[in-house]
CSV table of C-alpha atoms in Angstrom, one decimal:
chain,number,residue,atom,x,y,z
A,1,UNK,CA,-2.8,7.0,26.6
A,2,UNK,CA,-1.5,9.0,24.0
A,3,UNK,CA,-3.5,11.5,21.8
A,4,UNK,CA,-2.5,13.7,19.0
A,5,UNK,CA,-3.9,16.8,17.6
A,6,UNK,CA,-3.5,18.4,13.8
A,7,UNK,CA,-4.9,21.4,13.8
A,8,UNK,CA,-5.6,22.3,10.6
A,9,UNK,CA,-7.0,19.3,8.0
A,10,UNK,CA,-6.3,21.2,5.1
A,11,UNK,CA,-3.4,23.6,4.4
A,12,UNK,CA,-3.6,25.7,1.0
A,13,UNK,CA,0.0,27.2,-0.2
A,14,UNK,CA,1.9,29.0,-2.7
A,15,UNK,CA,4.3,27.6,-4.9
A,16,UNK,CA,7.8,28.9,-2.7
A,17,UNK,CA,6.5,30.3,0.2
A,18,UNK,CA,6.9,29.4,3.5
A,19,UNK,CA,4.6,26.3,5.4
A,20,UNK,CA,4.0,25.1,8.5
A,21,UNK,CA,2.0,22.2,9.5
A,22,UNK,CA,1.0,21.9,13.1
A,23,UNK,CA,0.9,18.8,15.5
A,24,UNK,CA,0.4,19.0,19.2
A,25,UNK,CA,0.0,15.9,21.3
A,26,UNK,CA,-0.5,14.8,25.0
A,27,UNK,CA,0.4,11.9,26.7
A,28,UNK,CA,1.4,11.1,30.8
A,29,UNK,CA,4.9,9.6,29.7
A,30,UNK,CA,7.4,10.3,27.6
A,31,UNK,CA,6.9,10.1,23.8
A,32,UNK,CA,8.6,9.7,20.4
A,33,UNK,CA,7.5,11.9,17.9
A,34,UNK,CA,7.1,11.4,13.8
A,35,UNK,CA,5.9,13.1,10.6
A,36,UNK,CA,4.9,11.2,8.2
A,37,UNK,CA,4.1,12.3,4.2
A,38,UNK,CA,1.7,10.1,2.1
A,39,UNK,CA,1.1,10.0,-1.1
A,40,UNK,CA,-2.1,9.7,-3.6
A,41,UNK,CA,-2.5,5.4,-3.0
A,42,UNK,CA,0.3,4.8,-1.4
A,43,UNK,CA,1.6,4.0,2.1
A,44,UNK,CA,3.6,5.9,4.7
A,45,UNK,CA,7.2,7.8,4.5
A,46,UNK,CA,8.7,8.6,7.4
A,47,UNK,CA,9.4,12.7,7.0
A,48,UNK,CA,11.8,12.9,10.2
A,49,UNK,CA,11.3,11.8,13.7
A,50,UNK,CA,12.5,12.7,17.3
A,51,UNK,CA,13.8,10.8,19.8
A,52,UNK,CA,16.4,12.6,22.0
A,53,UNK,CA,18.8,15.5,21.9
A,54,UNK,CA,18.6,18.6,19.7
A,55,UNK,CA,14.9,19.9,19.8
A,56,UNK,CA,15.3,21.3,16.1
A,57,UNK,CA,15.2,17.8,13.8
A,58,UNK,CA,15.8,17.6,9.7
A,59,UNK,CA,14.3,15.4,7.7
A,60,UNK,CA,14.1,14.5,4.3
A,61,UNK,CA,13.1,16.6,1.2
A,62,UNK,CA,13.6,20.1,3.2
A,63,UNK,CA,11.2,19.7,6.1
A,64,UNK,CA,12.1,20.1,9.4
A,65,UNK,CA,10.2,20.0,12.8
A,66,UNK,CA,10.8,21.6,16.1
A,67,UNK,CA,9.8,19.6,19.7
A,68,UNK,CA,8.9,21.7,22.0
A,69,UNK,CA,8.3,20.4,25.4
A,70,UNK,CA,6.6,23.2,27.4
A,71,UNK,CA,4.0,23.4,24.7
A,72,UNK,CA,3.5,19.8,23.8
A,73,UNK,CA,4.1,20.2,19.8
A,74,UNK,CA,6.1,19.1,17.4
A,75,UNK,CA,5.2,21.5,14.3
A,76,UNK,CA,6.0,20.6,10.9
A,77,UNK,CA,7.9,23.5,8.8
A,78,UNK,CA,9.2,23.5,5.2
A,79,UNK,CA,10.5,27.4,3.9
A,80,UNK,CA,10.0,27.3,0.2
A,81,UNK,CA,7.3,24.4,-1.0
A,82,UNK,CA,7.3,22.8,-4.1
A,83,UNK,CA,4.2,21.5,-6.0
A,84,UNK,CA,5.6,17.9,-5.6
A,85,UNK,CA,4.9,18.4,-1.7
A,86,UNK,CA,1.2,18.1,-2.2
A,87,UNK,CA,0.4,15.4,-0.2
A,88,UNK,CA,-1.1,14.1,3.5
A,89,UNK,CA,0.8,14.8,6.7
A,90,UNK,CA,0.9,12.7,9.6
A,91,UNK,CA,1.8,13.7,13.3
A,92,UNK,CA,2.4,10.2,15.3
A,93,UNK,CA,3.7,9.6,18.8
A,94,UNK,CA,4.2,7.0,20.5
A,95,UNK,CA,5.0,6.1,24.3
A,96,UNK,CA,8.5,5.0,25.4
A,97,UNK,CA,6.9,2.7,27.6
A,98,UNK,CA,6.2,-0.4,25.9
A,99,UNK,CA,5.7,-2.4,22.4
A,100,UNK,CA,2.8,-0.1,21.5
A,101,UNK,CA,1.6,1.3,18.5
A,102,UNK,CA,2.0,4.6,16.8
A,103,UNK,CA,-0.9,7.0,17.6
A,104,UNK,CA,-1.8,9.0,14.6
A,105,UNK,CA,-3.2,12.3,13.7
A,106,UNK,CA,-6.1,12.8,11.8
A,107,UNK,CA,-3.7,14.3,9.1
A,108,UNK,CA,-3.4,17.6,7.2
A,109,UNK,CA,-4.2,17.7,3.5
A,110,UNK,CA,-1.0,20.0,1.7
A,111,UNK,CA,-1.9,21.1,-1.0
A,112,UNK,CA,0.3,23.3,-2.7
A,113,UNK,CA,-0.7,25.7,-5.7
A,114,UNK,CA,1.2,27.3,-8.6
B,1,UNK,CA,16.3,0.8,5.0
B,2,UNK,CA,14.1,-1.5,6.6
B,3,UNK,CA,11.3,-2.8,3.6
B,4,UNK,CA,8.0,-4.0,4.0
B,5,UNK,CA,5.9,-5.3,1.4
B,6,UNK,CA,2.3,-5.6,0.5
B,7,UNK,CA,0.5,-8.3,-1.9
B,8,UNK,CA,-1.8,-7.4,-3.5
B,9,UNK,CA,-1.5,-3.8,-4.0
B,10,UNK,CA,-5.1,-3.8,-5.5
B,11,UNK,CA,-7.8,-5.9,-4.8
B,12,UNK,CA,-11.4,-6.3,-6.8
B,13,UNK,CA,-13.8,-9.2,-5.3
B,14,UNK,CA,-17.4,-9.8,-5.2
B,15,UNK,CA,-19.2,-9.3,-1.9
B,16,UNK,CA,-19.7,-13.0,-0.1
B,17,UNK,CA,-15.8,-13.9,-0.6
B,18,UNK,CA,-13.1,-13.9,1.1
B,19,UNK,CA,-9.4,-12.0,0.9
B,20,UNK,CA,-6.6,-12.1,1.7
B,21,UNK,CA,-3.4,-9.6,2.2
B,22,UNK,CA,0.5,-10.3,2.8
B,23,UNK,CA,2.3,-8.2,4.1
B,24,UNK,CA,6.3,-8.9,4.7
B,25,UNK,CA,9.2,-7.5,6.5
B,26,UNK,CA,11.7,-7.8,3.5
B,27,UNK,CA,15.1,-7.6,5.4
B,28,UNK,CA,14.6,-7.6,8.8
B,29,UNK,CA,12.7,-9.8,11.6
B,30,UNK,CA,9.3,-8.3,12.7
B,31,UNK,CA,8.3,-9.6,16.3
B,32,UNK,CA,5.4,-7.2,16.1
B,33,UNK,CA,3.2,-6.5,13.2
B,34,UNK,CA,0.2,-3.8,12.8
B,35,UNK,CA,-2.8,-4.0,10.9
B,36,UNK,CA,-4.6,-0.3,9.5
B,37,UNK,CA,-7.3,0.5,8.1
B,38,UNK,CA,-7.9,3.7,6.3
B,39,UNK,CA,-10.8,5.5,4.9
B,40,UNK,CA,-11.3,8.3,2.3
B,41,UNK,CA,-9.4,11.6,3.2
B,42,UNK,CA,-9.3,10.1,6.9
B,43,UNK,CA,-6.6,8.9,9.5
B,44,UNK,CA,-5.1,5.7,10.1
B,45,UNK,CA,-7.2,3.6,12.5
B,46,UNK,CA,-5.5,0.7,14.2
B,47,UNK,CA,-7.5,-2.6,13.6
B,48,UNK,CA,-5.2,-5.0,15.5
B,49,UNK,CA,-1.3,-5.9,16.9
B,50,UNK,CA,0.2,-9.1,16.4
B,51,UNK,CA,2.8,-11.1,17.8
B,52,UNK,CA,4.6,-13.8,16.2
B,53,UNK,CA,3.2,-17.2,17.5
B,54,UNK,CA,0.5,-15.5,19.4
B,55,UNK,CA,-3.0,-14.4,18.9
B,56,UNK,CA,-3.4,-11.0,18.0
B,57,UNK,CA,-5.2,-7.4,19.7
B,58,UNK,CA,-8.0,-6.7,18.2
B,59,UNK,CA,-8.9,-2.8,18.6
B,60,UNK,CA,-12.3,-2.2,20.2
B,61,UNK,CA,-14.9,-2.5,17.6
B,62,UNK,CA,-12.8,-4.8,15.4
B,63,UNK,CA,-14.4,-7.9,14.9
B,64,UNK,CA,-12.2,-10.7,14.5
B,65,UNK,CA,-14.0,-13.4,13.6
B,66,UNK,CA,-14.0,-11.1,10.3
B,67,UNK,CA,-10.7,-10.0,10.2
B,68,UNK,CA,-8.5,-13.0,10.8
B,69,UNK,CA,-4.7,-12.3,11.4
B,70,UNK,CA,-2.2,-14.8,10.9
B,71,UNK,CA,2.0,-14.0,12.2
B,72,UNK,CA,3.1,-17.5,11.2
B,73,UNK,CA,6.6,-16.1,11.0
B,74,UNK,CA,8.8,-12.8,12.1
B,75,UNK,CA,8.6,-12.2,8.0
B,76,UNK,CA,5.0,-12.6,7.5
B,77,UNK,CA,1.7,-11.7,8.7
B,78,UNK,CA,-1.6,-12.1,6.9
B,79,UNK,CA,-5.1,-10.1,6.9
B,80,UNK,CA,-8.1,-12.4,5.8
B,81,UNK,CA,-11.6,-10.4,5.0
B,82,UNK,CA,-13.7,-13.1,5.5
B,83,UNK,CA,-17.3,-12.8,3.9
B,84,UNK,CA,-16.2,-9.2,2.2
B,85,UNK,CA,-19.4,-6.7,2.0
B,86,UNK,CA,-19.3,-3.4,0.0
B,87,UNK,CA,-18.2,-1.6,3.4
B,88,UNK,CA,-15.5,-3.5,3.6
B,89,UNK,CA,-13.8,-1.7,0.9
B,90,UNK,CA,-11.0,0.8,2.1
B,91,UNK,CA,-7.3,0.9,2.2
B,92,UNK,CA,-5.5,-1.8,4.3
B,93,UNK,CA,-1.8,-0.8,5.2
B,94,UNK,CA,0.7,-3.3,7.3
B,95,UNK,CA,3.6,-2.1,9.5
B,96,UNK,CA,6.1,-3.8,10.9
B,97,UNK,CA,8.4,-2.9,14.4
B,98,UNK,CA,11.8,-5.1,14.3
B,99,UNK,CA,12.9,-7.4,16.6
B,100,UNK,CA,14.6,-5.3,19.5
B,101,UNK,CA,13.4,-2.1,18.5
B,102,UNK,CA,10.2,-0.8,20.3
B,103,UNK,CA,9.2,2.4,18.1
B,104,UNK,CA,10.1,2.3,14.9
B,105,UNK,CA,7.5,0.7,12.5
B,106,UNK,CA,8.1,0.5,9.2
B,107,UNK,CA,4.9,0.3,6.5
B,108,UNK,CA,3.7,-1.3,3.6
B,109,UNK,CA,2.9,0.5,0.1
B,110,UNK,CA,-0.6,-0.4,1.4
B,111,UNK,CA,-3.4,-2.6,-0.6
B,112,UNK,CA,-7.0,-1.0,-2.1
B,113,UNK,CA,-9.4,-3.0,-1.6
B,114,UNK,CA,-13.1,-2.9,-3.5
B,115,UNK,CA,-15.6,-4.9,-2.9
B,116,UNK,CA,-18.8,-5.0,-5.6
């Protein structure tokens, strides 16, 4: 089974600086990993995701989020926030093996100040 | 992109009744469909899986008899709240996986529900 761990449930930023949200996870197989942003009554947008190749990965509206094997995260970064980026995070994995489900943080409240 | 759509987006019904939420894959074929639920300021907790033409996977502690999913189709899944109560009330998001695919699952713009 798969687990995933966000560190931090809430996150307090300034306007431009520098954020990073953290994710780890642990699993026995191999995994796919996703951020997710969502919104005030809305669903889920996919942020980025990895599957193979380059550890670094880019995803939309300037996050981007680094796999690292060895320590079993997948940390969520953005270098200048905007107040727009207020918002939930969600880490997910989910196992190569199978048709199974995504396995969800418990999320990390952004929230980012002027 | 892949779109999956939610009806109703907001729910109000009195406690005693039943509801129930669509949820379609707009331009793509969903073998597999998942059913959330999500509380205040909390995660995503799977409630069930289903299959087209099957029965679906109820998550431990789900009951079914209360939640009744439907996959009639690869477009179309439905969640019924039978006999809603007041805890019922939360946030009720569908995804959908396509047909061939095995890990990417696309989501619904969710639907609020309230029970009085």
């Amino acid at each position: 089974a798969q687990s995933v761990t966000q560190l931090d449930s809430q996150v307090p930023v300034f306007e431009e600086a520098p954020v990073e949200l953290r994710c780890n996870y642990s699993s026995s197989v191999s995994v796919y990993l996703f951020w997710y942003v969502q919104y005030p009554n809305q669903g889920l947008q996919l942020l980025l995701k990895y599957l193979s190749g380059s550890t670094l990965v880019k995803g939309i509206n300037g996050f981007e989020a680094e796999f690292n094997k060895s320590q079993t995260s997948f940390h969520l970064r953005k270098p200048s926030v905007h107040i727009s980026d207020t918002a939930e995070y969600f880490c997910a994995v989910i196992s190569l093996s199978g048709n199974t489900p995504l396995v969800f943080g418990k999320g990390t409240r952004l929230s980012v100040i002027a | 992109g892949a779109v999956v759509s939610q009806h109703p987006s907001r729910v109000i019904c009195k406690s005693g009744t039943s509801v129930k939420i669509e949820c379609r894959s707009l331009d793509f074929q969903a073998t597999t469909m998942f059913w959330y639920r999500q509380f205040p300021k909390k995660s995503l907790m799977l409630m069930a899986t289903s299959n087209e033409g099957s029965k679906a996977t109820y998550e431990q502690g789900v009951e079914k008899d209360k939640f009744l999913i439907n996959h009639a189709s690869l477009t179309l899944s439905t969640l019924t709240v039978t006999s809603a109560h007041p805890e019922d009330s939360s946030f009720y998001i569908c995804s959908a996986r396509s047909t061939g695919v095995d890990y990417e699952q696309y989501f619904g713009p969710g639907t609020r529900l309230t029970v009085t």
